[in-house]
Amino acid sequence: MAELLRIEMDDCRLQSPRLGCPVLVFEVTSKVTDDLFLLVPRHEIVAILNGVLGRAQQKTADFDFDLYGYYFMSNHLHLLIGVVELVDKSLVLEWVNREIAKRINKYHDRQLLTPNHAIQVTSEAHALERLRYLMGQATAQLKTRHPADDVFACANPALLRGEPLTGVFRHASGVEEQVTVRLDRLPGLGDLTPKAHRALMWELADGIAAEHRPRRKKAGLPVPDPEAVRHVDPWTRPKERDRSPAPVVHGTPEQQAEWRALHAALREAYTEAHIAYWNWLANPSLPLIPFPPGTIPPSHARKKLRALAESG
């Protein structure tokens, strides 16, 4: 269990322009079960996905978080978020993934999402690079010519054209609510004027299109029709599943080494505390050892999050 310990690098917090305080920035990836294309961007699916994110942002009494960018491909999703505490990340992702699965399962009778994988982003430069990565998801897959053409549920229309990201959230009562997704400025970009910020986003998008145009021409593929992806069979899978190993953090080699050393130390401390906990259950006269701060042990995360939600 300890090898799955969630940790934070507290000294790599970035300043949130919206919250006005340092936050932990994470890129989150969740895959659809069996790599099926169950998030094919049909209009009703896009409305559901945007609706869940918009509703999550309304629930500030339970949690508050920055949303810098997002992209829902047919078989996986990416979120770029900022949170004040590590526990906030887990609470946000538990709610968002659960609500997405509940609604998409209406169309597909199966478990939708596998557990998420979150990687901390350790600098403003790396945060901008990860936003660029999210913006170019379909272009890199040669599904669109340019990030501005995308029809997937994503942040690109707002980042590039200032269009509102609207969706529908269906409450348990059956009432449907029209919601809008708020995009927050990345750390380091808070002082840009709206015009300068949009120009930077277009610079990123144009660079993505230029990077992948030679690949498309070399493969002899025509200019893709973005609307074609709406009609893909959800029960298909990608032809190739080769993926490069994910880094432990999005940062410098020195920060990756620092994360590994920190994780090893916290894992050892967590293991010691967990053994003491099980010994205490057998014999309450034995002492308990506190779990290390700045961590969320997987075996205790859900109970802790539920208690926080109920008390918040």
JSON list of N, CA, C and O in Angstrom, two decimals, residues 78-108:
[
{"chain": "A", "resi": 78, "resn": "HIS", "atom": "N", "xyz": [-7.77, 14.62, -19.40]},
{"chain": "A", "resi": 78, "resn": "HIS", "atom": "CA", "xyz": [-6.68, 15.36, -18.76]},
{"chain": "A", "resi": 78, "resn": "HIS", "atom": "C", "xyz": [-7.27, 16.60, -18.08]},
{"chain": "A", "resi": 78, "resn": "HIS", "atom": "O", "xyz": [-8.09, 17.32, -18.67]},
{"chain": "A", "resi": 79, "resn": "LEU", "atom": "N", "xyz": [-6.84, 16.86, -16.85]},
{"chain": "A", "resi": 79, "resn": "LEU", "atom": "CA", "xyz": [-7.17, 18.09, -16.14]},
{"chain": "A", "resi": 79, "resn": "LEU", "atom": "C", "xyz": [-5.88, 18.73, -15.66]},
{"chain": "A", "resi": 79, "resn": "LEU", "atom": "O", "xyz": [-4.96, 18.03, -15.22]},
{"chain": "A", "resi": 80, "resn": "LEU", "atom": "N", "xyz": [-5.80, 20.05, -15.73]},
{"chain": "A", "resi": 80, "resn": "LEU", "atom": "CA", "xyz": [-4.68, 20.79, -15.16]},
{"chain": "A", "resi": 80, "resn": "LEU", "atom": "C", "xyz": [-5.27, 21.68, -14.08]},
{"chain": "A", "resi": 80, "resn": "LEU", "atom": "O", "xyz": [-5.99, 22.64, -14.38]},
{"chain": "A", "resi": 81, "resn": "ILE", "atom": "N", "xyz": [-5.01, 21.34, -12.81]},
{"chain": "A", "resi": 81, "resn": "ILE", "atom": "CA", "xyz": [-5.69, 21.99, -11.70]},
{"chain": "A", "resi": 81, "resn": "ILE", "atom": "C", "xyz": [-4.69, 22.50, -10.67]},
{"chain": "A", "resi": 81, "resn": "ILE", "atom": "O", "xyz": [-3.54, 22.06, -10.62]},
{"chain": "A", "resi": 82, "resn": "GLY", "atom": "N", "xyz": [-5.16, 23.43, -9.84]},
{"chain": "A", "resi": 82, "resn": "GLY", "atom": "CA", "xyz": [-4.39, 23.92, -8.71]},
{"chain": "A", "resi": 82, "resn": "GLY", "atom": "C", "xyz": [-5.22, 23.81, -7.44]},
{"chain": "A", "resi": 82, "resn": "GLY", "atom": "O", "xyz": [-6.41, 24.14, -7.44]},
{"chain": "A", "resi": 83, "resn": "VAL", "atom": "N", "xyz": [-4.61, 23.30, -6.36]},
{"chain": "A", "resi": 83, "resn": "VAL", "atom": "CA", "xyz": [-5.31, 23.12, -5.09]},
{"chain": "A", "resi": 83, "resn": "VAL", "atom": "C", "xyz": [-4.45, 23.64, -3.95]},
{"chain": "A", "resi": 83, "resn": "VAL", "atom": "O", "xyz": [-3.22, 23.65, -4.04]},
{"chain": "A", "resi": 84, "resn": "VAL", "atom": "N", "xyz": [-5.12, 24.07, -2.88]},
{"chain": "A", "resi": 84, "resn": "VAL", "atom": "CA", "xyz": [-4.38, 24.59, -1.73]},
{"chain": "A", "resi": 84, "resn": "VAL", "atom": "C", "xyz": [-3.73, 23.46, -0.94]},
{"chain": "A", "resi": 84, "resn": "VAL", "atom": "O", "xyz": [-2.60, 23.58, -0.49]},
{"chain": "A", "resi": 85, "resn": "GLU", "atom": "N", "xyz": [-4.45, 22.36, -0.78]},
{"chain": "A", "resi": 85, "resn": "GLU", "atom": "CA", "xyz": [-3.93, 21.23, -0.02]},
{"chain": "A", "resi": 85, "resn": "GLU", "atom": "C", "xyz": [-4.09, 19.94, -0.83]},
{"chain": "A", "resi": 85, "resn": "GLU", "atom": "O", "xyz": [-4.97, 19.83, -1.68]},
{"chain": "A", "resi": 86, "resn": "LEU", "atom": "N", "xyz": [-3.25, 18.97, -0.52]},
{"chain": "A", "resi": 86, "resn": "LEU", "atom": "CA", "xyz": [-3.28, 17.70, -1.23]},
{"chain": "A", "resi": 86, "resn": "LEU", "atom": "C", "xyz": [-4.63, 17.02, -1.10]},
{"chain": "A", "resi": 86, "resn": "LEU", "atom": "O", "xyz": [-5.13, 16.42, -2.06]},
{"chain": "A", "resi": 87, "resn": "VAL", "atom": "N", "xyz": [-5.24, 17.12, 0.08]},
{"chain": "A", "resi": 87, "resn": "VAL", "atom": "CA", "xyz": [-6.53, 16.47, 0.28]},
{"chain": "A", "resi": 87, "resn": "VAL", "atom": "C", "xyz": [-7.60, 17.09, -0.63]},
{"chain": "A", "resi": 87, "resn": "VAL", "atom": "O", "xyz": [-8.55, 16.41, -1.04]},
{"chain": "A", "resi": 88, "resn": "ASP", "atom": "N", "xyz": [-7.46, 18.39, -0.97]},
{"chain": "A", "resi": 88, "resn": "ASP", "atom": "CA", "xyz": [-8.42, 19.01, -1.87]},
{"chain": "A", "resi": 88, "resn": "ASP", "atom": "C", "xyz": [-8.39, 18.36, -3.25]},
{"chain": "A", "resi": 88, "resn": "ASP", "atom": "O", "xyz": [-9.42, 18.20, -3.90]},
{"chain": "A", "resi": 89, "resn": "LYS", "atom": "N", "xyz": [-7.19, 18.01, -3.71]},
{"chain": "A", "resi": 89, "resn": "LYS", "atom": "CA", "xyz": [-7.07, 17.34, -5.01]},
{"chain": "A", "resi": 89, "resn": "LYS", "atom": "C", "xyz": [-7.86, 16.03, -5.01]},
{"chain": "A", "resi": 89, "resn": "LYS", "atom": "O", "xyz": [-8.64, 15.77, -5.93]},
{"chain": "A", "resi": 90, "resn": "SER", "atom": "N", "xyz": [-7.68, 15.23, -3.98]},
{"chain": "A", "resi": 90, "resn": "SER", "atom": "CA", "xyz": [-8.37, 13.95, -3.94]},
{"chain": "A", "resi": 90, "resn": "SER", "atom": "C", "xyz": [-9.88, 14.13, -3.85]},
{"chain": "A", "resi": 90, "resn": "SER", "atom": "O", "xyz": [-10.64, 13.39, -4.48]},
{"chain": "A", "resi": 91, "resn": "LEU", "atom": "N", "xyz": [-10.31, 15.13, -3.10]},
{"chain": "A", "resi": 91, "resn": "LEU", "atom": "CA", "xyz": [-11.75, 15.36, -2.96]},
{"chain": "A", "resi": 91, "resn": "LEU", "atom": "C", "xyz": [-12.35, 15.81, -4.28]},
{"chain": "A", "resi": 91, "resn": "LEU", "atom": "O", "xyz": [-13.42, 15.34, -4.69]},
{"chain": "A", "resi": 92, "resn": "VAL", "atom": "N", "xyz": [-11.67, 16.72, -4.98]},
{"chain": "A", "resi": 92, "resn": "VAL", "atom": "CA", "xyz": [-12.16, 17.20, -6.28]},
{"chain": "A", "resi": 92, "resn": "VAL", "atom": "C", "xyz": [-12.25, 16.05, -7.27]},
{"chain": "A", "resi": 92, "resn": "VAL", "atom": "O", "xyz": [-13.26, 15.86, -7.95]},
{"chain": "A", "resi": 93, "resn": "LEU", "atom": "N", "xyz": [-11.17, 15.26, -7.38]},
{"chain": "A", "resi": 93, "resn": "LEU", "atom": "CA", "xyz": [-11.12, 14.21, -8.39]},
{"chain": "A", "resi": 93, "resn": "LEU", "atom": "C", "xyz": [-12.11, 13.08, -8.07]},
{"chain": "A", "resi": 93, "resn": "LEU", "atom": "O", "xyz": [-12.69, 12.49, -8.97]},
{"chain": "A", "resi": 94, "resn": "GLU", "atom": "N", "xyz": [-12.28, 12.78, -6.78]},
{"chain": "A", "resi": 94, "resn": "GLU", "atom": "CA", "xyz": [-13.26, 11.76, -6.42]},
{"chain": "A", "resi": 94, "resn": "GLU", "atom": "C", "xyz": [-14.66, 12.19, -6.88]},
{"chain": "A", "resi": 94, "resn": "GLU", "atom": "O", "xyz": [-15.39, 11.41, -7.49]},
{"chain": "A", "resi": 95, "resn": "TRP", "atom": "N", "xyz": [-15.01, 13.45, -6.64]},
{"chain": "A", "resi": 95, "resn": "TRP", "atom": "CA", "xyz": [-16.34, 13.93, -7.01]},
{"chain": "A", "resi": 95, "resn": "TRP", "atom": "C", "xyz": [-16.49, 14.01, -8.53]},
{"chain": "A", "resi": 95, "resn": "TRP", "atom": "O", "xyz": [-17.48, 13.53, -9.09]},
{"chain": "A", "resi": 96, "resn": "VAL", "atom": "N", "xyz": [-15.52, 14.61, -9.20]},
{"chain": "A", "resi": 96, "resn": "VAL", "atom": "CA", "xyz": [-15.62, 14.81, -10.65]},
{"chain": "A", "resi": 96, "resn": "VAL", "atom": "C", "xyz": [-15.69, 13.47, -11.38]},
{"chain": "A", "resi": 96, "resn": "VAL", "atom": "O", "xyz": [-16.56, 13.25, -12.23]},
{"chain": "A", "resi": 97, "resn": "ASN", "atom": "N", "xyz": [-14.79, 12.54, -11.07]},
{"chain": "A", "resi": 97, "resn": "ASN", "atom": "CA", "xyz": [-14.79, 11.25, -11.77]},
{"chain": "A", "resi": 97, "resn": "ASN", "atom": "C", "xyz": [-16.06, 10.46, -11.47]},
{"chain": "A", "resi": 97, "resn": "ASN", "atom": "O", "xyz": [-16.61, 9.80, -12.36]},
{"chain": "A", "resi": 98, "resn": "ARG", "atom": "N", "xyz": [-16.53, 10.53, -10.23]},
{"chain": "A", "resi": 98, "resn": "ARG", "atom": "CA", "xyz": [-17.76, 9.80, -9.89]},
{"chain": "A", "resi": 98, "resn": "ARG", "atom": "C", "xyz": [-18.95, 10.35, -10.67]},
{"chain": "A", "resi": 98, "resn": "ARG", "atom": "O", "xyz": [-19.76, 9.59, -11.22]},
{"chain": "A", "resi": 99, "resn": "GLU", "atom": "N", "xyz": [-19.08, 11.68, -10.72]},
{"chain": "A", "resi": 99, "resn": "GLU", "atom": "CA", "xyz": [-20.24, 12.28, -11.39]},
{"chain": "A", "resi": 99, "resn": "GLU", "atom": "C", "xyz": [-20.18, 12.06, -12.91]},
{"chain": "A", "resi": 99, "resn": "GLU", "atom": "O", "xyz": [-21.21, 11.88, -13.55]},
{"chain": "A", "resi": 100, "resn": "ILE", "atom": "N", "xyz": [-18.98, 12.10, -13.48]},
{"chain": "A", "resi": 100, "resn": "ILE", "atom": "CA", "xyz": [-18.85, 11.79, -14.91]},
{"chain": "A", "resi": 100, "resn": "ILE", "atom": "C", "xyz": [-19.28, 10.36, -15.18]},
{"chain": "A", "resi": 100, "resn": "ILE", "atom": "O", "xyz": [-20.06, 10.08, -16.10]},
{"chain": "A", "resi": 101, "resn": "ALA", "atom": "N", "xyz": [-18.78, 9.42, -14.37]},
{"chain": "A", "resi": 101, "resn": "ALA", "atom": "CA", "xyz": [-19.09, 8.01, -14.58]},
{"chain": "A", "resi": 101, "resn": "ALA", "atom": "C", "xyz": [-20.59, 7.75, -14.45]},
{"chain": "A", "resi": 101, "resn": "ALA", "atom": "O", "xyz": [-21.19, 7.03, -15.26]},
{"chain": "A", "resi": 102, "resn": "LYS", "atom": "N", "xyz": [-21.23, 8.35, -13.45]},
{"chain": "A", "resi": 102, "resn": "LYS", "atom": "CA", "xyz": [-22.67, 8.13, -13.24]},
{"chain": "A", "resi": 102, "resn": "LYS", "atom": "C", "xyz": [-23.47, 8.56, -14.46]},
{"chain": "A", "resi": 102, "resn": "LYS", "atom": "O", "xyz": [-24.43, 7.88, -14.87]},
{"chain": "A", "resi": 103, "resn": "ARG", "atom": "N", "xyz": [-23.06, 9.65, -15.08]},
{"chain": "A", "resi": 103, "resn": "ARG", "atom": "CA", "xyz": [-23.84, 10.19, -16.19]},
{"chain": "A", "resi": 103, "resn": "ARG", "atom": "C", "xyz": [-23.52, 9.51, -17.52]},
{"chain": "A", "resi": 103, "resn": "ARG", "atom": "O", "xyz": [-24.42, 9.26, -18.32]},
{"chain": "A", "resi": 104, "resn": "ILE", "atom": "N", "xyz": [-22.26, 9.22, -17.75]},
{"chain": "A", "resi": 104, "resn": "ILE", "atom": "CA", "xyz": [-21.91, 8.55, -19.00]},
{"chain": "A", "resi": 104, "resn": "ILE", "atom": "C", "xyz": [-22.39, 7.10, -18.98]},
{"chain": "A", "resi": 104, "resn": "ILE", "atom": "O", "xyz": [-22.71, 6.53, -20.03]},
{"chain": "A", "resi": 105, "resn": "ASN", "atom": "N", "xyz": [-22.46, 6.49, -17.80]},
{"chain": "A", "resi": 105, "resn": "ASN", "atom": "CA", "xyz": [-22.96, 5.13, -17.70]},
{"chain": "A", "resi": 105, "resn": "ASN", "atom": "C", "xyz": [-24.40, 5.00, -18.16]},
{"chain": "A", "resi": 105, "resn": "ASN", "atom": "O", "xyz": [-24.89, 3.90, -18.42]},
{"chain": "A", "resi": 106, "resn": "LYS", "atom": "N", "xyz": [-25.11, 6.13, -18.23]},
{"chain": "A", "resi": 106, "resn": "LYS", "atom": "CA", "xyz": [-26.46, 6.11, -18.76]},
{"chain": "A", "resi": 106, "resn": "LYS", "atom": "C", "xyz": [-26.45, 5.64, -20.21]},
{"chain": "A", "resi": 106, "resn": "LYS", "atom": "O", "xyz": [-27.40, 5.01, -20.69]},
{"chain": "A", "resi": 107, "resn": "TYR", "atom": "N", "xyz": [-25.34, 5.92, -20.90]},
{"chain": "A", "resi": 107, "resn": "TYR", "atom": "CA", "xyz": [-25.22, 5.53, -22.31]},
{"chain": "A", "resi": 107, "resn": "TYR", "atom": "C", "xyz": [-24.47, 4.22, -22.48]},
{"chain": "A", "resi": 107, "resn": "TYR", "atom": "O", "xyz": [-24.65, 3.53, -23.48]},
{"chain": "A", "resi": 108, "resn": "HIS", "atom": "N", "xyz": [-23.61, 3.88, -21.52]},
{"chain": "A", "resi": 108, "resn": "HIS", "atom": "CA", "xyz": [-22.77, 2.69, -21.65]},
{"chain": "A", "resi": 108, "resn": "HIS", "atom": "C", "xyz": [-22.82, 1.91, -20.33]},
{"chain": "A", "resi": 108, "resn": "HIS", "atom": "O", "xyz": [-22.36, 2.41, -19.30]}
]
